[in-house]
Amino acid sequence: MEIPSFQQAVGFSVGDTLSLFLLSTLLERTSYSRALYEQFNLDFPGRSVSYEYVARTANTLENSGYLRSQTVGRKKFFHITEKGKARLHEYKTIYAHRFSEVSTVIDRFYYFLTKNGLPPHVEVEIEPLHNDFRPFISKLLSVKDVVRFMTLRFSLHRNSFYMAEVQGQLNSLFGWSPSNGYLYNIAREMEETNLLVGLWPDERRTVRKLYKTDESEQFYVIVAASLTERITQVRKYLHYIIKLV
């Protein structure tokens, strides 16, 4: 599976992320381009940028009035301005809640798949993801793979099952699930590709019983590995941004 880029995952370009990093860092202390460059690459492993890019971005922020500078010796120290503080507040207002809520769902998936780290906070009933944030999940994850993973998992642990049960488990475990229509489209596709067998238990055709096939277990291993890889990477992206906002 193709891993989403940083921009695809969080809705930020690298430039946006660097700008947010610079404003956030300079809110706490003054600094100069070389130190900011080294800190960014330390905090964001796998997202390395050149020193020239950091210096250029800092200068752009200064030209826009978000930063001001003072030369001390041979170093140009940057300070955040009131306009820069307002811009940082905008970033936090727009993104902090969204990233936090979505990250909670991703953390639940991550623990369920890997059992690494601490288990998510156990609630009597998991609060569903807010509707405003639901489209963001489809940017982060392959929703198709999530549905196929959970559906095949059901098939390997149950003699038969219904797609409504898959949706119910997604909601109860993670606080999120795709629409009914999408679930049943994936189920039909899985039948067409022999990953499932479906039967109507009676003439009313109100619910369709689903069963595993010889291919179910083999494909389950593949899709589980692919989904784990993507969720692990996306989780890193989100945690990087949450540290800033």
Tab-separated table of C-alpha atoms in Angstrom:
chain	number	residue	atom	x	y	z
A	1	MET	CA	0.000	0.000	0.000
A	2	GLU	CA	1.174	3.526	-0.730
A	3	ILE	CA	1.867	5.443	2.458
A	4	PRO	CA	0.349	8.941	2.364
A	5	SER	CA	2.708	11.860	2.278
A	6	PHE	CA	2.937	14.216	5.235
A	7	GLN	CA	0.793	16.734	3.359
A	8	GLN	CA	-1.845	14.136	2.441
A	9	ALA	CA	-2.012	12.901	5.999
A	10	VAL	CA	-2.318	16.117	7.936
A	11	GLY	CA	-3.497	18.585	5.331
A	12	PHE	CA	-0.284	20.581	5.702
A	13	SER	CA	2.481	21.101	3.220
A	14	VAL	CA	6.021	20.840	4.548
A	15	GLY	CA	6.143	24.640	4.324
A	16	ASP	CA	3.025	24.955	6.479
A	17	THR	CA	4.464	22.553	9.009
A	18	LEU	CA	7.783	24.397	9.127
A	19	SER	CA	5.992	27.740	9.544
A	20	LEU	CA	3.948	26.333	12.409
A	21	PHE	CA	7.132	24.933	13.965
A	22	LEU	CA	8.955	28.258	13.683
A	23	LEU	CA	6.125	30.273	15.199
A	24	SER	CA	5.611	27.758	17.995
A	25	THR	CA	9.309	27.539	18.832
A	26	LEU	CA	9.893	31.278	18.698
A	27	LEU	CA	6.942	31.881	20.975
A	28	GLU	CA	8.998	30.221	23.713
A	29	ARG	CA	12.422	31.652	22.924
A	30	THR	CA	14.387	33.614	20.352
A	31	SER	CA	16.604	31.608	18.037
A	32	TYR	CA	18.559	31.716	14.791
A	33	SER	CA	18.226	29.813	11.517
A	34	ARG	CA	20.911	27.173	12.106
A	35	ALA	CA	19.549	26.220	15.527
A	36	LEU	CA	15.976	26.166	14.191
A	37	TYR	CA	17.065	23.989	11.270
A	38	GLU	CA	18.750	21.464	13.577
A	39	GLN	CA	15.788	21.409	15.980
A	40	PHE	CA	13.230	20.848	13.222
A	41	ASN	CA	15.133	17.888	11.798
A	42	LEU	CA	15.549	16.485	15.310
A	43	ASP	CA	11.860	16.816	16.178
A	44	PHE	CA	10.594	15.637	12.801
A	45	PRO	CA	12.656	12.586	11.822
A	46	GLY	CA	11.952	11.578	8.244
A	47	ARG	CA	10.890	15.130	7.408
A	48	SER	CA	14.360	16.600	6.886
A	49	VAL	CA	14.596	19.968	5.167
A	50	SER	CA	17.630	21.944	4.105
A	51	TYR	CA	19.129	24.776	6.104
A	52	GLU	CA	18.473	27.108	3.162
A	53	TYR	CA	14.781	26.202	3.208
A	54	VAL	CA	14.486	26.949	6.931
A	55	ALA	CA	16.297	30.283	6.553
A	56	ARG	CA	14.136	31.225	3.554
A	57	THR	CA	10.919	30.343	5.390
A	58	ALA	CA	11.984	32.395	8.420
A	59	ASN	CA	12.748	35.357	6.162
A	60	THR	CA	9.360	34.977	4.460
A	61	LEU	CA	7.615	35.018	7.827
A	62	GLU	CA	9.596	38.103	8.744
A	63	ASN	CA	8.631	39.851	5.494
A	64	SER	CA	4.992	38.999	6.251
A	65	GLY	CA	5.251	40.595	9.683
A	66	TYR	CA	5.007	37.374	11.693
A	67	LEU	CA	8.625	37.565	12.860
A	68	ARG	CA	11.201	40.269	13.434
A	69	SER	CA	14.961	39.829	13.570
A	70	GLN	CA	17.972	41.222	15.349
A	71	THR	CA	21.569	40.592	14.324
A	72	VAL	CA	23.937	39.717	17.146
A	73	GLY	CA	27.485	39.181	15.964
A	74	ARG	CA	27.194	37.004	12.870
A	75	LYS	CA	23.848	35.478	13.828
A	76	LYS	CA	20.406	36.704	12.908
A	77	PHE	CA	18.054	36.035	15.821
A	78	PHE	CA	14.312	35.817	15.160
A	79	HIS	CA	11.537	36.917	17.521
A	80	ILE	CA	7.797	36.334	17.129
A	81	THR	CA	5.621	39.440	16.716
A	82	GLU	CA	2.077	40.083	17.917
A	83	LYS	CA	0.928	39.349	14.381
A	84	GLY	CA	2.868	36.084	14.530
A	85	LYS	CA	1.207	35.172	17.820
A	86	ALA	CA	-2.185	35.801	16.247
A	87	ARG	CA	-1.244	33.587	13.296
A	88	LEU	CA	-0.130	30.814	15.641
A	89	HIS	CA	-3.422	31.117	17.514
A	90	GLU	CA	-5.253	30.697	14.197
A	91	TYR	CA	-3.346	27.498	13.501
A	92	LYS	CA	-4.194	26.138	16.929
A	93	THR	CA	-7.831	27.176	16.760
A	94	ILE	CA	-8.341	25.554	13.381
A	95	TYR	CA	-6.347	22.370	13.777
A	96	ALA	CA	-5.779	21.430	17.424
A	97	HIS	CA	-9.221	19.990	18.136
A	98	ARG	CA	-9.432	18.222	14.794
A	99	PHE	CA	-6.031	16.592	15.138
A	100	SER	CA	-6.696	15.574	18.741
A	101	GLU	CA	-10.061	13.943	18.011
A	102	VAL	CA	-8.845	12.128	14.912
A	103	SER	CA	-5.631	11.058	16.637
A	104	THR	CA	-7.716	9.372	19.330
A	105	VAL	CA	-9.386	7.207	16.683
A	106	ILE	CA	-6.039	6.405	15.050
A	107	ASP	CA	-4.546	5.504	18.449
A	108	ARG	CA	-7.385	3.047	19.009
A	109	PHE	CA	-6.685	1.400	15.664
A	110	TYR	CA	-2.952	1.326	16.365
A	111	TYR	CA	-3.327	-0.401	19.722
A	112	PHE	CA	-5.898	-2.844	18.333
A	113	LEU	CA	-3.534	-3.844	15.508
A	114	THR	CA	-0.199	-3.856	17.333
A	115	LYS	CA	-0.917	-4.018	21.079
A	116	ASN	CA	2.036	-1.629	21.396
A	117	GLY	CA	2.078	1.224	23.860
A	118	LEU	CA	-0.606	1.979	26.385
A	119	PRO	CA	-4.184	0.957	25.641
A	120	PRO	CA	-6.547	3.837	24.897
A	121	HIS	CA	-8.626	5.134	27.772
A	122	VAL	CA	-11.407	2.630	28.337
A	123	GLU	CA	-14.825	4.238	28.348
A	124	VAL	CA	-18.169	2.705	29.191
A	125	GLU	CA	-19.230	3.765	25.721
A	126	ILE	CA	-16.790	5.231	23.210
A	127	GLU	CA	-17.893	8.642	22.051
A	128	PRO	CA	-18.262	8.706	18.250
A	129	LEU	CA	-16.038	10.929	16.167
A	130	HIS	CA	-17.684	14.278	15.459
A	131	ASN	CA	-19.280	14.501	12.016
A	132	ASP	CA	-17.110	17.496	11.114
A	133	PHE	CA	-13.996	15.330	11.450
A	134	ARG	CA	-15.233	12.182	9.721
A	135	PRO	CA	-14.074	13.191	6.206
A	136	PHE	CA	-10.566	13.619	7.609
A	137	ILE	CA	-10.348	9.872	8.359
A	138	SER	CA	-10.747	9.036	4.671
A	139	LYS	CA	-7.694	11.232	3.948
A	140	LEU	CA	-5.618	9.411	6.520
A	141	LEU	CA	-6.657	5.808	6.057
A	142	SER	CA	-7.651	3.469	3.292
A	143	VAL	CA	-11.252	3.067	4.436
A	144	LYS	CA	-11.572	0.137	2.061
A	145	ASP	CA	-8.769	-1.702	3.847
A	146	VAL	CA	-10.275	-0.935	7.246
A	147	VAL	CA	-13.579	-2.490	6.153
A	148	ARG	CA	-11.882	-5.488	4.531
A	149	PHE	CA	-9.726	-6.059	7.615
A	150	MET	CA	-12.626	-6.006	10.070
A	151	THR	CA	-14.864	-8.038	7.764
A	152	LEU	CA	-12.272	-10.767	7.237
A	153	ARG	CA	-11.511	-10.782	10.939
A	154	PHE	CA	-15.181	-11.518	11.568
A	155	SER	CA	-15.123	-14.278	8.970
A	156	LEU	CA	-12.204	-16.029	10.681
A	157	HIS	CA	-13.766	-15.897	14.139
A	158	ARG	CA	-17.419	-16.532	13.329
A	159	ASN	CA	-19.235	-19.250	11.405
A	160	SER	CA	-21.337	-16.535	9.765
A	161	PHE	CA	-21.991	-12.826	10.286
A	162	TYR	CA	-23.719	-9.728	8.904
A	163	MET	CA	-22.194	-6.455	7.726
A	164	ALA	CA	-24.261	-4.628	10.343
A	165	GLU	CA	-22.167	-6.462	12.940
A	166	VAL	CA	-18.974	-5.221	11.302
A	167	GLN	CA	-20.252	-1.651	11.445
A	168	GLY	CA	-21.294	-2.087	15.063
A	169	GLN	CA	-17.846	-3.311	16.059
A	170	LEU	CA	-16.105	-0.454	14.235
A	171	ASN	CA	-18.228	2.035	16.155
A	172	SER	CA	-17.831	0.310	19.520
A	173	LEU	CA	-14.059	-0.206	19.227
A	174	PHE	CA	-12.971	2.960	17.451
A	175	GLY	CA	-15.837	5.471	17.589
A	176	TRP	CA	-15.981	5.596	13.807
A	177	SER	CA	-17.292	3.620	10.848
A	178	PRO	CA	-18.063	4.385	7.193
A	179	SER	CA	-21.597	4.650	5.864
A	180	ASN	CA	-23.913	1.681	5.407
A	181	GLY	CA	-23.778	2.084	1.650
A	182	TYR	CA	-19.994	1.953	1.579
A	183	LEU	CA	-19.891	-1.110	3.821
A	184	TYR	CA	-22.264	-3.059	1.626
A	185	ASN	CA	-20.465	-2.013	-1.554
A	186	ILE	CA	-17.241	-3.435	-0.142
A	187	ALA	CA	-19.031	-6.603	0.937
A	188	ARG	CA	-20.361	-7.117	-2.601
A	189	GLU	CA	-16.898	-6.527	-4.024
A	190	MET	CA	-15.442	-9.085	-1.612
A	191	GLU	CA	-18.002	-11.632	-2.736
A	192	GLU	CA	-17.190	-10.938	-6.379
A	193	THR	CA	-13.481	-11.524	-5.693
A	194	ASN	CA	-14.173	-14.698	-3.686
A	195	LEU	CA	-13.018	-13.290	-0.364
A	196	LEU	CA	-16.485	-13.969	1.038
A	197	VAL	CA	-19.522	-16.052	0.248
A	198	GLY	CA	-22.952	-14.554	0.867
A	199	LEU	CA	-26.372	-16.162	1.179
A	200	TRP	CA	-29.880	-14.837	1.769
A	201	PRO	CA	-31.359	-16.858	4.678
A	202	ASP	CA	-34.934	-16.355	3.462
A	203	GLU	CA	-36.985	-14.892	0.617
A	204	ARG	CA	-37.378	-11.517	2.300
A	205	ARG	CA	-33.708	-10.704	1.604
A	206	THR	CA	-33.496	-8.281	4.495
A	207	VAL	CA	-30.063	-9.374	5.740
A	208	ARG	CA	-27.321	-11.311	4.000
A	209	LYS	CA	-25.290	-13.947	5.815
A	210	LEU	CA	-21.587	-13.914	5.034
A	211	TYR	CA	-19.049	-16.730	5.295
A	212	LYS	CA	-15.311	-17.082	4.804
A	213	THR	CA	-13.704	-18.718	1.778
A	214	ASP	CA	-10.379	-20.472	1.223
A	215	GLU	CA	-8.891	-17.087	0.277
A	216	SER	CA	-10.124	-15.225	3.360
A	217	GLU	CA	-7.289	-16.022	5.751
A	218	GLN	CA	-4.523	-15.449	3.227
A	219	PHE	CA	-5.850	-12.015	2.247
A	220	TYR	CA	-6.518	-11.119	5.876
A	221	VAL	CA	-2.788	-11.418	6.638
A	222	ILE	CA	-1.964	-9.139	3.690
A	223	VAL	CA	-4.504	-6.443	4.468
A	224	ALA	CA	-3.679	-6.490	8.194
A	225	ALA	CA	0.021	-5.877	7.471
A	226	SER	CA	-0.784	-3.107	4.998
A	227	LEU	CA	-3.210	-1.381	7.339
A	228	THR	CA	-0.794	-1.618	10.265
A	229	GLU	CA	1.976	0.004	8.238
A	230	ARG	CA	-0.210	2.892	7.166
A	231	ILE	CA	-1.723	3.520	10.584
A	232	THR	CA	1.711	3.441	12.219
A	233	GLN	CA	3.003	6.097	9.839
A	234	VAL	CA	-0.103	8.285	10.000
A	235	ARG	CA	-0.016	8.114	13.795
A	236	LYS	CA	3.516	9.516	13.754
A	237	TYR	CA	2.414	12.382	11.494
A	238	LEU	CA	-0.463	13.303	13.765
A	239	HIS	CA	1.595	13.140	16.939
A	240	TYR	CA	4.216	15.437	15.395
A	241	ILE	CA	1.597	18.064	14.644
A	242	ILE	CA	-0.192	17.703	17.992
A	243	LYS	CA	3.100	18.481	19.721
A	244	LEU	CA	3.039	21.848	17.980
A	245	VAL	CA	-0.616	22.780	18.286
